[in-house]
PDB file of C-alpha atoms in Angstrom:
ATOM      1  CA  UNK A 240      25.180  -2.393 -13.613  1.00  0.00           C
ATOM      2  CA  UNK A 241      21.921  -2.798 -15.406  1.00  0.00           C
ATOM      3  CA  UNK A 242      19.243  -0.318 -15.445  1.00  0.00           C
ATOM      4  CA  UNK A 243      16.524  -0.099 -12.544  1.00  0.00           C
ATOM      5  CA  UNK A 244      13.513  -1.986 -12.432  1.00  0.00           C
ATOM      6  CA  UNK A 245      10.433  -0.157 -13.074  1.00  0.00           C
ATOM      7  CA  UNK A 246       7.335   0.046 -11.068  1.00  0.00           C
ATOM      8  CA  UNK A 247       3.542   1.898 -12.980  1.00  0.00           C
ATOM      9  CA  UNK A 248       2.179   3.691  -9.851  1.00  0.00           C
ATOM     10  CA  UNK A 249      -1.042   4.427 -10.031  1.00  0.00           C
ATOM     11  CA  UNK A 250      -2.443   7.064  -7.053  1.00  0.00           C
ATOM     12  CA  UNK A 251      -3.476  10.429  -6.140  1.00  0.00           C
ATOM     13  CA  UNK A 252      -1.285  13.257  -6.489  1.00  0.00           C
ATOM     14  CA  UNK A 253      -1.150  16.057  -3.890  1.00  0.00           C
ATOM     15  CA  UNK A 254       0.920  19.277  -4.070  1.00  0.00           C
ATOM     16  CA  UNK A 255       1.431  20.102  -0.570  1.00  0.00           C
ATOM     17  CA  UNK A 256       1.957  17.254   1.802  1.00  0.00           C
ATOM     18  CA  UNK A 257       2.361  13.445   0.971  1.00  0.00           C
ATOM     19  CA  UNK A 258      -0.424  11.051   0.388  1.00  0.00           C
ATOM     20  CA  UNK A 259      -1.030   8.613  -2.739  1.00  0.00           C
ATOM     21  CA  UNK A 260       1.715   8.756  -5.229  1.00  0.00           C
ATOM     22  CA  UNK A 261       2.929  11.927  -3.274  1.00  0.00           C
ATOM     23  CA  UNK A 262       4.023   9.512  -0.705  1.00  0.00           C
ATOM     24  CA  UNK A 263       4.699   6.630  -2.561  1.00  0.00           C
ATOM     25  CA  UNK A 264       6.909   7.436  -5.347  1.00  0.00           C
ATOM     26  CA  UNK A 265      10.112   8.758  -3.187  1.00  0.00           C
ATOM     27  CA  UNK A 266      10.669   6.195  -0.912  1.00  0.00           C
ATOM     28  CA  UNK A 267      10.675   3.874  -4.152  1.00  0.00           C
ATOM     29  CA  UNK A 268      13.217   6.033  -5.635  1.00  0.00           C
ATOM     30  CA  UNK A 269      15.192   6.123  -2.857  1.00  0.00           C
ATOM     31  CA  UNK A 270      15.126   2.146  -3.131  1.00  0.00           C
ATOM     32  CA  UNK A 271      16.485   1.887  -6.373  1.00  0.00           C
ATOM     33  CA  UNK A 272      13.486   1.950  -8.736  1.00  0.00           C
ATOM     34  CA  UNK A 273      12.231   4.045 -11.464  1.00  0.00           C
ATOM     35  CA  UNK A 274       8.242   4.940 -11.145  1.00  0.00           C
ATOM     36  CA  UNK A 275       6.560   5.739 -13.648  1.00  0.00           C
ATOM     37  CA  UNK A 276       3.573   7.981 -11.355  1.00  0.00           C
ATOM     38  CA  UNK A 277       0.498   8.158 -13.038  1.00  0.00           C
ATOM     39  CA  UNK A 278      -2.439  10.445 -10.932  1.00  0.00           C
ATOM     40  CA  UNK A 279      -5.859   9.902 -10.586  1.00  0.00           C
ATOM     41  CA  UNK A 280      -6.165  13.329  -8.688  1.00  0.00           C
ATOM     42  CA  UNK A 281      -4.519  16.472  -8.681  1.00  0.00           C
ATOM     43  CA  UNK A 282      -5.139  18.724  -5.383  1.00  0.00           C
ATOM     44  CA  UNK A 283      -3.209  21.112  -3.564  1.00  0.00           C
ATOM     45  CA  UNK A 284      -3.541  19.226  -0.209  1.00  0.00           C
ATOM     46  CA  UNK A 285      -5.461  15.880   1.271  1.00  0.00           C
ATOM     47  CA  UNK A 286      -8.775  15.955   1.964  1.00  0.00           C
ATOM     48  CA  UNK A 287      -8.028  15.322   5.667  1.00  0.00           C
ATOM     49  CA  UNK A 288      -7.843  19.153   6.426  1.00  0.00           C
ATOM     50  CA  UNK A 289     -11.781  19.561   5.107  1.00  0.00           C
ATOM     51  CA  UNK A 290     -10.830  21.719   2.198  1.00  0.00           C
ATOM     52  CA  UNK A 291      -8.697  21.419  -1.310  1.00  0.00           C
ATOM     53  CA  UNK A 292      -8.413  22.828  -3.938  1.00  0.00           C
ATOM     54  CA  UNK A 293      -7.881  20.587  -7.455  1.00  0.00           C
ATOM     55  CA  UNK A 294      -9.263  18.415  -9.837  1.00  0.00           C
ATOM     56  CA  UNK A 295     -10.413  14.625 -10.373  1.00  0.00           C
ATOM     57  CA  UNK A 296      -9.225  13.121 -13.461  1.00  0.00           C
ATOM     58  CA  UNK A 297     -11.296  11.032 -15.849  1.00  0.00           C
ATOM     59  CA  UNK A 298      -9.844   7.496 -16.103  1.00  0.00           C
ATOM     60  CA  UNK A 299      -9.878   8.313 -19.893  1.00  0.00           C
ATOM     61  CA  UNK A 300      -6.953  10.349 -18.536  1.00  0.00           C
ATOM     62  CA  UNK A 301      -5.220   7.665 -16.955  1.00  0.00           C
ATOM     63  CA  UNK A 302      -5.885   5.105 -19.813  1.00  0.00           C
ATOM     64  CA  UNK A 303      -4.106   8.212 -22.099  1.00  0.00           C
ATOM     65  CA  UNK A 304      -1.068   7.961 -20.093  1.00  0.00           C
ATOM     66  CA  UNK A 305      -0.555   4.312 -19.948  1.00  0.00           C
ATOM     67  CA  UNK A 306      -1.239   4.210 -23.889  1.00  0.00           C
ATOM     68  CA  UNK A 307       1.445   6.984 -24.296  1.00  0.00           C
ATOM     69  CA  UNK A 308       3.846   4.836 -22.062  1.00  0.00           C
ATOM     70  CA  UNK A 309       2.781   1.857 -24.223  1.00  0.00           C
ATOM     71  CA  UNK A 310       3.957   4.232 -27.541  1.00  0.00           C
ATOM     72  CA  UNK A 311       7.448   4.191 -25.763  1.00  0.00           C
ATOM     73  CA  UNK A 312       7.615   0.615 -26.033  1.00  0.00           C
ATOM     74  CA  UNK A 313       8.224   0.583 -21.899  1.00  0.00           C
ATOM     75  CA  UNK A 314       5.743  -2.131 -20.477  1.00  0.00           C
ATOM     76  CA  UNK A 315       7.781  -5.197 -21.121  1.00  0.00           C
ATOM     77  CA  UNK A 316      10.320  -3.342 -18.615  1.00  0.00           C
ATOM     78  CA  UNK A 317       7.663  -2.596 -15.942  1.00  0.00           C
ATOM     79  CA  UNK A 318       7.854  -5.386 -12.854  1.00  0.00           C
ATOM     80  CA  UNK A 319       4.947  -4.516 -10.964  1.00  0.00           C
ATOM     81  CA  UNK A 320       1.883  -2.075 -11.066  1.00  0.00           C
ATOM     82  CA  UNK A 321       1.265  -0.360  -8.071  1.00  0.00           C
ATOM     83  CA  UNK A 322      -2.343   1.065  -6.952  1.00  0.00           C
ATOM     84  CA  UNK A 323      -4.371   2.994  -3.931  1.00  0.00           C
ATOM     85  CA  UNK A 324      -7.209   4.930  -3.669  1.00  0.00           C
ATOM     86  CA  UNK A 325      -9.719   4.287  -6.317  1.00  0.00           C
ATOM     87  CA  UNK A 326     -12.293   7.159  -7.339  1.00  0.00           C
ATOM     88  CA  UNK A 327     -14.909   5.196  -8.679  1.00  0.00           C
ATOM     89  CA  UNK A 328     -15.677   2.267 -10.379  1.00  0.00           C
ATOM     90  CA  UNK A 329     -14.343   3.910 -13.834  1.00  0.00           C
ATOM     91  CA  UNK A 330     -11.158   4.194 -11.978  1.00  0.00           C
ATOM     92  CA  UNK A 331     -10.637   0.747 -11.095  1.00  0.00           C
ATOM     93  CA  UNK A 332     -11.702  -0.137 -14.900  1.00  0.00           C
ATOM     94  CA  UNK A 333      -8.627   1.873 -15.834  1.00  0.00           C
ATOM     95  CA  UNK A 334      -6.058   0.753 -13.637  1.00  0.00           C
ATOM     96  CA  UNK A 335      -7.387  -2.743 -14.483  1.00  0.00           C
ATOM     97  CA  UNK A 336      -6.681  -2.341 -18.098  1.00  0.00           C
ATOM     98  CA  UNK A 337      -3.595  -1.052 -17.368  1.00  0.00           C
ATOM     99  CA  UNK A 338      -1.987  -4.093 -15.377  1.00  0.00           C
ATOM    100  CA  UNK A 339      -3.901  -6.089 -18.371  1.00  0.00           C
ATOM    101  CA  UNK A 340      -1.881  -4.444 -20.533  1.00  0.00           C
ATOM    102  CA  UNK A 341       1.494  -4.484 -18.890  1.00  0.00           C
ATOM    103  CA  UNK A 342       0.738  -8.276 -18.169  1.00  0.00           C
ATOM    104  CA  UNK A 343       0.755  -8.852 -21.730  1.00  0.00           C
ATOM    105  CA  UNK A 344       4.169  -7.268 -21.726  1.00  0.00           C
ATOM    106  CA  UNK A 345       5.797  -8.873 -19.149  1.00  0.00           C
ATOM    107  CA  UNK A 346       3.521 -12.027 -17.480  1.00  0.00           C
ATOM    108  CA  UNK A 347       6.168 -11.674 -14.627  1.00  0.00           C
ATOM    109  CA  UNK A 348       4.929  -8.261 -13.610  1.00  0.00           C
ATOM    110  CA  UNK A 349       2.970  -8.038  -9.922  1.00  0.00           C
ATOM    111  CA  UNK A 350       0.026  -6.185  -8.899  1.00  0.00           C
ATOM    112  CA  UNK A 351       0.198  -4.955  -5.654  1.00  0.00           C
ATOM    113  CA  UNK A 352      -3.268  -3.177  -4.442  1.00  0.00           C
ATOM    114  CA  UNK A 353      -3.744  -1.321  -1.399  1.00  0.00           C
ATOM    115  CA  UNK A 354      -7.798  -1.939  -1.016  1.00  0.00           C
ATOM    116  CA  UNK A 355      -8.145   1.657   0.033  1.00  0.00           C
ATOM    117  CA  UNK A 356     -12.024   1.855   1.226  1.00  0.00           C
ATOM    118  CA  UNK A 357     -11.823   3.028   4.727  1.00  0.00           C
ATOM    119  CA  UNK A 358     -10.688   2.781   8.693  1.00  0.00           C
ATOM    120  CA  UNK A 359     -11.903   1.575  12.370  1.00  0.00           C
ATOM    121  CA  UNK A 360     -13.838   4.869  13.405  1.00  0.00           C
ATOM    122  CA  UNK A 361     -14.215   6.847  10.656  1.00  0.00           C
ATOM    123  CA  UNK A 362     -15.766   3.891   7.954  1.00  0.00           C
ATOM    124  CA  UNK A 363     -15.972   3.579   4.728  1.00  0.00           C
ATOM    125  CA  UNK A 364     -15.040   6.970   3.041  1.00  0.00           C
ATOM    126  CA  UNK A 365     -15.434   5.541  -0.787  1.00  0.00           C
ATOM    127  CA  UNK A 366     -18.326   6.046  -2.803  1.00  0.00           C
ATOM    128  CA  UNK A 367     -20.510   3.171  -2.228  1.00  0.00           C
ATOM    129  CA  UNK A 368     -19.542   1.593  -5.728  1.00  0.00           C
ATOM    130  CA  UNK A 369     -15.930   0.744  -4.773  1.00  0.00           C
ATOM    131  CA  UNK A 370     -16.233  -1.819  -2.248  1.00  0.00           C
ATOM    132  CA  UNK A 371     -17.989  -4.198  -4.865  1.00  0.00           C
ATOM    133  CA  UNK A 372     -15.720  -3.502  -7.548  1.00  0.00           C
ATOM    134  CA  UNK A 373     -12.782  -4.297  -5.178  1.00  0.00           C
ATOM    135  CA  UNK A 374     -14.308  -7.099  -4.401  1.00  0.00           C
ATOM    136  CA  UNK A 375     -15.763  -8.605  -7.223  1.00  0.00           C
ATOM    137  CA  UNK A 376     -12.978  -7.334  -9.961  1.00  0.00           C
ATOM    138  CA  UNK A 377      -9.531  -6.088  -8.484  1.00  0.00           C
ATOM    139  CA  UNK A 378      -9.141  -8.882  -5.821  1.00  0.00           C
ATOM    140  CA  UNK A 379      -8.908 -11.644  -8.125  1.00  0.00           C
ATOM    141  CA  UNK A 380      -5.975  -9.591  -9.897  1.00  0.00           C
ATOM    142  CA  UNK A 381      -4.400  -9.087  -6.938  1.00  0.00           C
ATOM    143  CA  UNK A 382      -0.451 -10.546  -6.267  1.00  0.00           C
ATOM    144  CA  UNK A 383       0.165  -8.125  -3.093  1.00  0.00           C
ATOM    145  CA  UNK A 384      -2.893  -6.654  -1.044  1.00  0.00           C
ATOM    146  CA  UNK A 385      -2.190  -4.636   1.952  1.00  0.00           C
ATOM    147  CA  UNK A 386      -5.508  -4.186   3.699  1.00  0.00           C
ATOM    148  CA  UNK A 387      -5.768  -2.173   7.303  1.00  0.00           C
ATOM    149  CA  UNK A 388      -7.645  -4.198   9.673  1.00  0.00           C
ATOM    150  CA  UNK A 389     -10.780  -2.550   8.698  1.00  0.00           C
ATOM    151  CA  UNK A 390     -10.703  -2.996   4.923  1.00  0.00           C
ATOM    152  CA  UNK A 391      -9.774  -6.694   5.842  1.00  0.00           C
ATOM    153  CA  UNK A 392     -13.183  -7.277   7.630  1.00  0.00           C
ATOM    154  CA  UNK A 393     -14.689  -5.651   4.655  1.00  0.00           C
ATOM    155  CA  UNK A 394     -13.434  -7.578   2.504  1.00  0.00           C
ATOM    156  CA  UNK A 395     -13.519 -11.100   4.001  1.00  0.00           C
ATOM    157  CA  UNK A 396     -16.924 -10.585   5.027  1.00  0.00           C
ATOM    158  CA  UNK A 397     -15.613 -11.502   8.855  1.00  0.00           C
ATOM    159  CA  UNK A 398     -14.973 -10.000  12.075  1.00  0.00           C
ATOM    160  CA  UNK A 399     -11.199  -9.771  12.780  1.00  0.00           C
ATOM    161  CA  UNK A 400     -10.964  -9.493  16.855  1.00  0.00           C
ATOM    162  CA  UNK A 401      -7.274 -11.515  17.407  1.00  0.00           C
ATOM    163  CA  UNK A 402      -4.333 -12.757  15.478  1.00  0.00           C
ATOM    164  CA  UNK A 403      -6.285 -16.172  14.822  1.00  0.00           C
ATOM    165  CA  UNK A 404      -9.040 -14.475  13.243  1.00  0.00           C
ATOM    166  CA  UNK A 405      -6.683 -12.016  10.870  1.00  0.00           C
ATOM    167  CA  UNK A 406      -5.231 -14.988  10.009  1.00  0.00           C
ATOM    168  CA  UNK A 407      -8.263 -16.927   8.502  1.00  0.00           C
ATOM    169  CA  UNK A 408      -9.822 -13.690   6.686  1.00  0.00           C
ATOM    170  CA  UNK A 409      -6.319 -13.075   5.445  1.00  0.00           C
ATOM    171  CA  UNK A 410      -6.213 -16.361   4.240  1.00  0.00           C
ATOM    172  CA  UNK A 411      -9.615 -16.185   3.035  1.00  0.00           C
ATOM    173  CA  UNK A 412      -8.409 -13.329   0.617  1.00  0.00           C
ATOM    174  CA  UNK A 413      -5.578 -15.315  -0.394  1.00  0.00           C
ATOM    175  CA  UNK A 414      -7.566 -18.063  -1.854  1.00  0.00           C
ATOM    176  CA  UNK A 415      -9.239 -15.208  -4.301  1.00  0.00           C
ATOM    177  CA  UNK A 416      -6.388 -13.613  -5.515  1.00  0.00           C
ATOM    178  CA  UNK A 417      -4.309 -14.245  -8.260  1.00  0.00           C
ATOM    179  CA  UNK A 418      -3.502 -18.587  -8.021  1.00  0.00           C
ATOM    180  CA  UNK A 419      -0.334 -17.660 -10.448  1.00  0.00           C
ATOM    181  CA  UNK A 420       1.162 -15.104  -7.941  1.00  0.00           C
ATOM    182  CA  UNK A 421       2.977 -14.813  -4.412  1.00  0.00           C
ATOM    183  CA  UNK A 422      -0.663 -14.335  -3.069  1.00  0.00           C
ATOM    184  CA  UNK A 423       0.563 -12.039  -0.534  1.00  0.00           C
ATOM    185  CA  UNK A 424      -1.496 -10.148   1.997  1.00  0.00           C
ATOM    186  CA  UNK A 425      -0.013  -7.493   4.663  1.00  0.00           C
ATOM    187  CA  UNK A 426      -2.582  -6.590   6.837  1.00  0.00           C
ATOM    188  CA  UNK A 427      -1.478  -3.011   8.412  1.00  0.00           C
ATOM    189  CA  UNK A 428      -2.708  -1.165  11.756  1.00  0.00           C
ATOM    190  CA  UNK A 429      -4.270  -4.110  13.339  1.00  0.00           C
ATOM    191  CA  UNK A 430      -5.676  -3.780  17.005  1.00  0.00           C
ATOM    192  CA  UNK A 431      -6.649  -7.346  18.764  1.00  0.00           C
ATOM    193  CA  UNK A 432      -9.260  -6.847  21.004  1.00  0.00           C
ATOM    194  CA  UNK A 433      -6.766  -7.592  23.994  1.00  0.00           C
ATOM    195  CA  UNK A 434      -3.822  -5.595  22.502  1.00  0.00           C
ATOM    196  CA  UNK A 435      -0.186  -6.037  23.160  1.00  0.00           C
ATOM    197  CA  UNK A 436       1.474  -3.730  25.622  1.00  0.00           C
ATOM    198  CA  UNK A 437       3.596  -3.529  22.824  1.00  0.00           C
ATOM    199  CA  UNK A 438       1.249  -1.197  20.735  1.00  0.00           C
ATOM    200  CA  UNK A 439       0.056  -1.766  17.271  1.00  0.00           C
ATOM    201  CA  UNK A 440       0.942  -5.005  14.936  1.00  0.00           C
ATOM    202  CA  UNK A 441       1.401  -5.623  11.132  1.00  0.00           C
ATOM    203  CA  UNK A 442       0.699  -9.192   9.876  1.00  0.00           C
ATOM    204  CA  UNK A 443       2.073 -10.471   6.666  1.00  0.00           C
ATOM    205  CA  UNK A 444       0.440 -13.642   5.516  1.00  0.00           C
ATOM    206  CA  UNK A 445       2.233 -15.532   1.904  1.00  0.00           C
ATOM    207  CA  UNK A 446       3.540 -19.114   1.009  1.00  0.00           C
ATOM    208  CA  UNK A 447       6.262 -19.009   3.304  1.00  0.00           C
ATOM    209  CA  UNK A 448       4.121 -18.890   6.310  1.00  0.00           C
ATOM    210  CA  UNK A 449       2.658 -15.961   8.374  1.00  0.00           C
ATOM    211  CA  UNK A 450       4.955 -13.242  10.367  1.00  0.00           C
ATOM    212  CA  UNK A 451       3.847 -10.120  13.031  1.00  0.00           C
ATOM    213  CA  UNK A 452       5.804  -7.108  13.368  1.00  0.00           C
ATOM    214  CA  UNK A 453       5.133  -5.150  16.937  1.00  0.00           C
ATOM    215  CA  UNK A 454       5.754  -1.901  17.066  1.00  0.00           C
ATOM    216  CA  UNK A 455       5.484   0.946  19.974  1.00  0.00           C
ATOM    217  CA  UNK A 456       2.181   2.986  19.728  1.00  0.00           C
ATOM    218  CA  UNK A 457       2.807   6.877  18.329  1.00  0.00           C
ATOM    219  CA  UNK A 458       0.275   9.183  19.708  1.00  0.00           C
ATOM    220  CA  UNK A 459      -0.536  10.842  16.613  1.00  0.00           C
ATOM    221  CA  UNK A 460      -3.624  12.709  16.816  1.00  0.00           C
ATOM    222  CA  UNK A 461      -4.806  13.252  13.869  1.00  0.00           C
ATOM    223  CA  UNK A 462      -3.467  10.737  12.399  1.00  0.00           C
ATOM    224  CA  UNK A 463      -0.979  11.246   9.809  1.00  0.00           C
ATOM    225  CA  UNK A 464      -2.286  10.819   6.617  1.00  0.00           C
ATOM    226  CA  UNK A 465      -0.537   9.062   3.967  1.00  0.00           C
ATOM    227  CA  UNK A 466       1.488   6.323   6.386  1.00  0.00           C
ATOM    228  CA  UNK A 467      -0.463   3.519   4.555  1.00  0.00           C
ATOM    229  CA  UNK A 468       0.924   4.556   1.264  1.00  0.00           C
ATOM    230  CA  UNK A 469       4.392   5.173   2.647  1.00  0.00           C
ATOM    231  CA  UNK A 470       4.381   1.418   4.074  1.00  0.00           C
ATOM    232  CA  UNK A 471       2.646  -0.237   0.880  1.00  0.00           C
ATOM    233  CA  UNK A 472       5.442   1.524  -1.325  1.00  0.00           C
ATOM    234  CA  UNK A 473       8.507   0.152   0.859  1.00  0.00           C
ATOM    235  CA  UNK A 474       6.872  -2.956   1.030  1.00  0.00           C
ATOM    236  CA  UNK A 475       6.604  -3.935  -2.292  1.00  0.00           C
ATOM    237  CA  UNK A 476       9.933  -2.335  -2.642  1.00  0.00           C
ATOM    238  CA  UNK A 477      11.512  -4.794  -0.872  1.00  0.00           C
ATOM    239  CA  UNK A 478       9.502  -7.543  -1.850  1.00  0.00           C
ATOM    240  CA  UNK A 479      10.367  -6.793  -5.027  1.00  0.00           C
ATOM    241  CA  UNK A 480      14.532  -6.620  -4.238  1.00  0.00           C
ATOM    242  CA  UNK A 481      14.141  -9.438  -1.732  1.00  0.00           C
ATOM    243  CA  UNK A 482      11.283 -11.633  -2.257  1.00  0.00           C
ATOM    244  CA  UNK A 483      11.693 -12.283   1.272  1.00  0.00           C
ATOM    245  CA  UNK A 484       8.409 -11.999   2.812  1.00  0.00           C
ATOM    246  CA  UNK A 485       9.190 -11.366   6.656  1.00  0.00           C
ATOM    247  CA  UNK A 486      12.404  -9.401   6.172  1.00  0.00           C
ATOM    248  CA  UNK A 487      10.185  -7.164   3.753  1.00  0.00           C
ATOM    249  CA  UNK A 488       7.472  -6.661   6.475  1.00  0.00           C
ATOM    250  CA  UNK A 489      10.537  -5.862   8.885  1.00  0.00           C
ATOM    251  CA  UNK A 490      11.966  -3.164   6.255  1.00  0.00           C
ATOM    252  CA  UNK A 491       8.913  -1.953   5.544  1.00  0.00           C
ATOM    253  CA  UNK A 492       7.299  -1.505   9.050  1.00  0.00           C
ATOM    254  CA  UNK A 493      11.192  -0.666  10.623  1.00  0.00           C
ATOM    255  CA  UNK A 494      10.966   1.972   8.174  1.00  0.00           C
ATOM    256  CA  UNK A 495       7.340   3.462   8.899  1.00  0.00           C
ATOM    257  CA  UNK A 496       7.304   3.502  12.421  1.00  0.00           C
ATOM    258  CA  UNK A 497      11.161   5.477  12.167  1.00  0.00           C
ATOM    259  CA  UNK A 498       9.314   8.093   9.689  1.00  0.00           C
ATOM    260  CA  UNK A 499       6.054   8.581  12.116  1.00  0.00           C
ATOM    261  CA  UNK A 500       8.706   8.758  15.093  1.00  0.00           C
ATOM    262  CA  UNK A 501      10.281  11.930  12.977  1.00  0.00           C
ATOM    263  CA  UNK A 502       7.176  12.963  12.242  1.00  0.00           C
ATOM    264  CA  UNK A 503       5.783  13.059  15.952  1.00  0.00           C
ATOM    265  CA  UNK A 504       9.455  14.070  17.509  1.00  0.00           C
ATOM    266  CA  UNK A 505       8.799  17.337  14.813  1.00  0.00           C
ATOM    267  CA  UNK A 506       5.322  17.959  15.331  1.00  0.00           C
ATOM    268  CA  UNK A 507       4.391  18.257  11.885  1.00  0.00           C
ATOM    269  CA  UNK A 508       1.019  17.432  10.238  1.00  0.00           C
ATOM    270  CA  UNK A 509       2.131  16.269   7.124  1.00  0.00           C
ATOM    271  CA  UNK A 510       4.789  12.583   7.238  1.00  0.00           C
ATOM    272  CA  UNK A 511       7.843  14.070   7.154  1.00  0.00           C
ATOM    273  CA  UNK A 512       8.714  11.750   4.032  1.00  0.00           C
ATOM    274  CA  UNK A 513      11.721  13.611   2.842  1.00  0.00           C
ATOM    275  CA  UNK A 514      13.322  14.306   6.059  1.00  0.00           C
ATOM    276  CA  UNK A 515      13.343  10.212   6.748  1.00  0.00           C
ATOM    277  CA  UNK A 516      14.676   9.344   3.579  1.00  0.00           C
ATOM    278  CA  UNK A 517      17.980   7.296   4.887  1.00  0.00           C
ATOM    279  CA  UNK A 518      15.423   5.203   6.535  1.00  0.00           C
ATOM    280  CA  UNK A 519      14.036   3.738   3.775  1.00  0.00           C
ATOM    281  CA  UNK A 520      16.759   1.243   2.764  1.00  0.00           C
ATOM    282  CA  UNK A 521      18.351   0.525   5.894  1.00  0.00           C
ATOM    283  CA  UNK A 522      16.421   1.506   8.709  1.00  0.00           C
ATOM    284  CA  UNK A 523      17.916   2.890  11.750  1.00  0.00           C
ATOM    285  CA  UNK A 524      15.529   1.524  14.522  1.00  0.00           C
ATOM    286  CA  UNK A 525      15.161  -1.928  13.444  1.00  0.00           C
ATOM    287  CA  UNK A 526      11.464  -4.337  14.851  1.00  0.00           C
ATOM    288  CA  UNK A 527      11.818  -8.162  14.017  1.00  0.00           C
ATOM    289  CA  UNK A 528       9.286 -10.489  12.198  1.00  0.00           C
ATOM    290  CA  UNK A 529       7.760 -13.036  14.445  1.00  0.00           C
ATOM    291  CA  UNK A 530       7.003 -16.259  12.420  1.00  0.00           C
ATOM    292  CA  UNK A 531       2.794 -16.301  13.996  1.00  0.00           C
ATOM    293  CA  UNK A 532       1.788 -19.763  11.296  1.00  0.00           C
TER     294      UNK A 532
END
């Protein structure tokens, strides 16, 4: 048995409750995989209840941590950097050098960014700066992005009202990412205009072709906070044991939907993240990949 692959995740920390690498960082345990967690933030809760408590950290900070990583002579191990919400355009300089630097480690390592600039009804919630700088800087680094349907329509520049047109701005994104990698793009929480009486879909669009999980609707109001991390984490986990793109979207959405269920069937506000932990690897409730293109 060799050791466990490594993964340089790059998010928020909270103390109470599970967003960023808070969310992110178990379920990849629980898959197998070291994680080396390195926060942008450090608050006591999310900012969905109105008020924390905490600080932001400069990306001096996070450029620190990577260098003291670096020292251990660890990068050439790392197989894929892992990033979310982005601060400010300082932020995304940092996290850039980082996967620079790993890259020069180990050209085999992927980038997986989850494009975190907003949602449908609330809109953007970053600071003006980070939607260009996503665009213009982190995009073209991308292997993995994992856009909701909202970031996808920011990014793309189009309006995404049914599976055709998610598939052409997903496709659109492909072209500018990364020509050496997978060039993979999981578009999360997306609504057609007519929806299925199924509830809520998850595209995944790579080389092998482009897949749609359905899933029931969970009336989750608010809205759990920290689900988008939770299912960008499993899916690069499997990705990463399986380079299987559809029966990665299947683990990773099989397992999402099972941890919201929990969550609901409990009534909690926070994802109940460690109570759904055998779900992770081998879900329980199990929603197939339809092959869409």
């Amino acid at each position: 048995m060799g050791l466990p692959r490594s993964i340089l995740s790059i998010q928020s920390w909270v103390a109470y409750g599970h967003v960023g690498n808070a969310a992110a960082v178990f379920p990849l345990q629980r898959l197998g995989f070291e994680v080396w967690a390195v926060h942008t933030v450090l608050f006591s809760n999310h900012t969905g209840y109105g008020a924390w408590r905490g600080l932001t950290l400069p990306p001096e900070h996070l450029v620190e941590m990577v260098e003291g990583i670096a020292e251990r002579g660890a990068l050439a191990q790392c197989d894929a950097v892992l990033s979310g919400y982005m601060g400010s355009a300082g932020t995304a300089a940092a996290i850039l050098s980082a996967l620079a630097r790993v890259r020069t480690q180990n050209p085999q390592a992927l980038f997986c960014c989850d494009p975190v600039m907003g949602d449908a009804g609330r809109g953007v919630f970053v600071h003006p700066e980070i939607p260009p700088v996503l665009k213009a800087q982190v995009l073209p680094q991308a292997d993995l992005l994992t856009p909701n349907q909202f970031e996808l329509e920011l990014l793309s520049g189009r309006r995404v009202r049914n599976l055709e047109e998610a598939l052409e701005a997903a496709h659109e994104l492909r072209e500018r990412m990364r020509p050496e990698g997978p060039r993979v793009v999981m578009v999360t929480s997306f609504l057609p205009e007519k929806p299925s009486p199924s509830g809520i879909e998850t595209l995944a669009v790579g080389e092998e072709g482009a897949y749609r999980v359905r899933t029931p609707y969970i009336p989750l109001d608010p809205p759990r906070n920290g689900a988008g991390d939770a299912i960008t984490a499993l899916f690069l986990g499997h990705y990463l044991r399986t380079g299987r793109l559809a029966l990665s979207l299947e683990n990773a959405v099989s397992a999402t939907y099972n941890l919201l269920q929990l969550t609901h069937q409990l009534g909690a506000r926070e994802i109940q993240l460690v109570a759904a932990q055998e779900e992770y690897a081998n879900p329980s409730q199990r929603f197939a990949a339809e092959r869409v293109a």
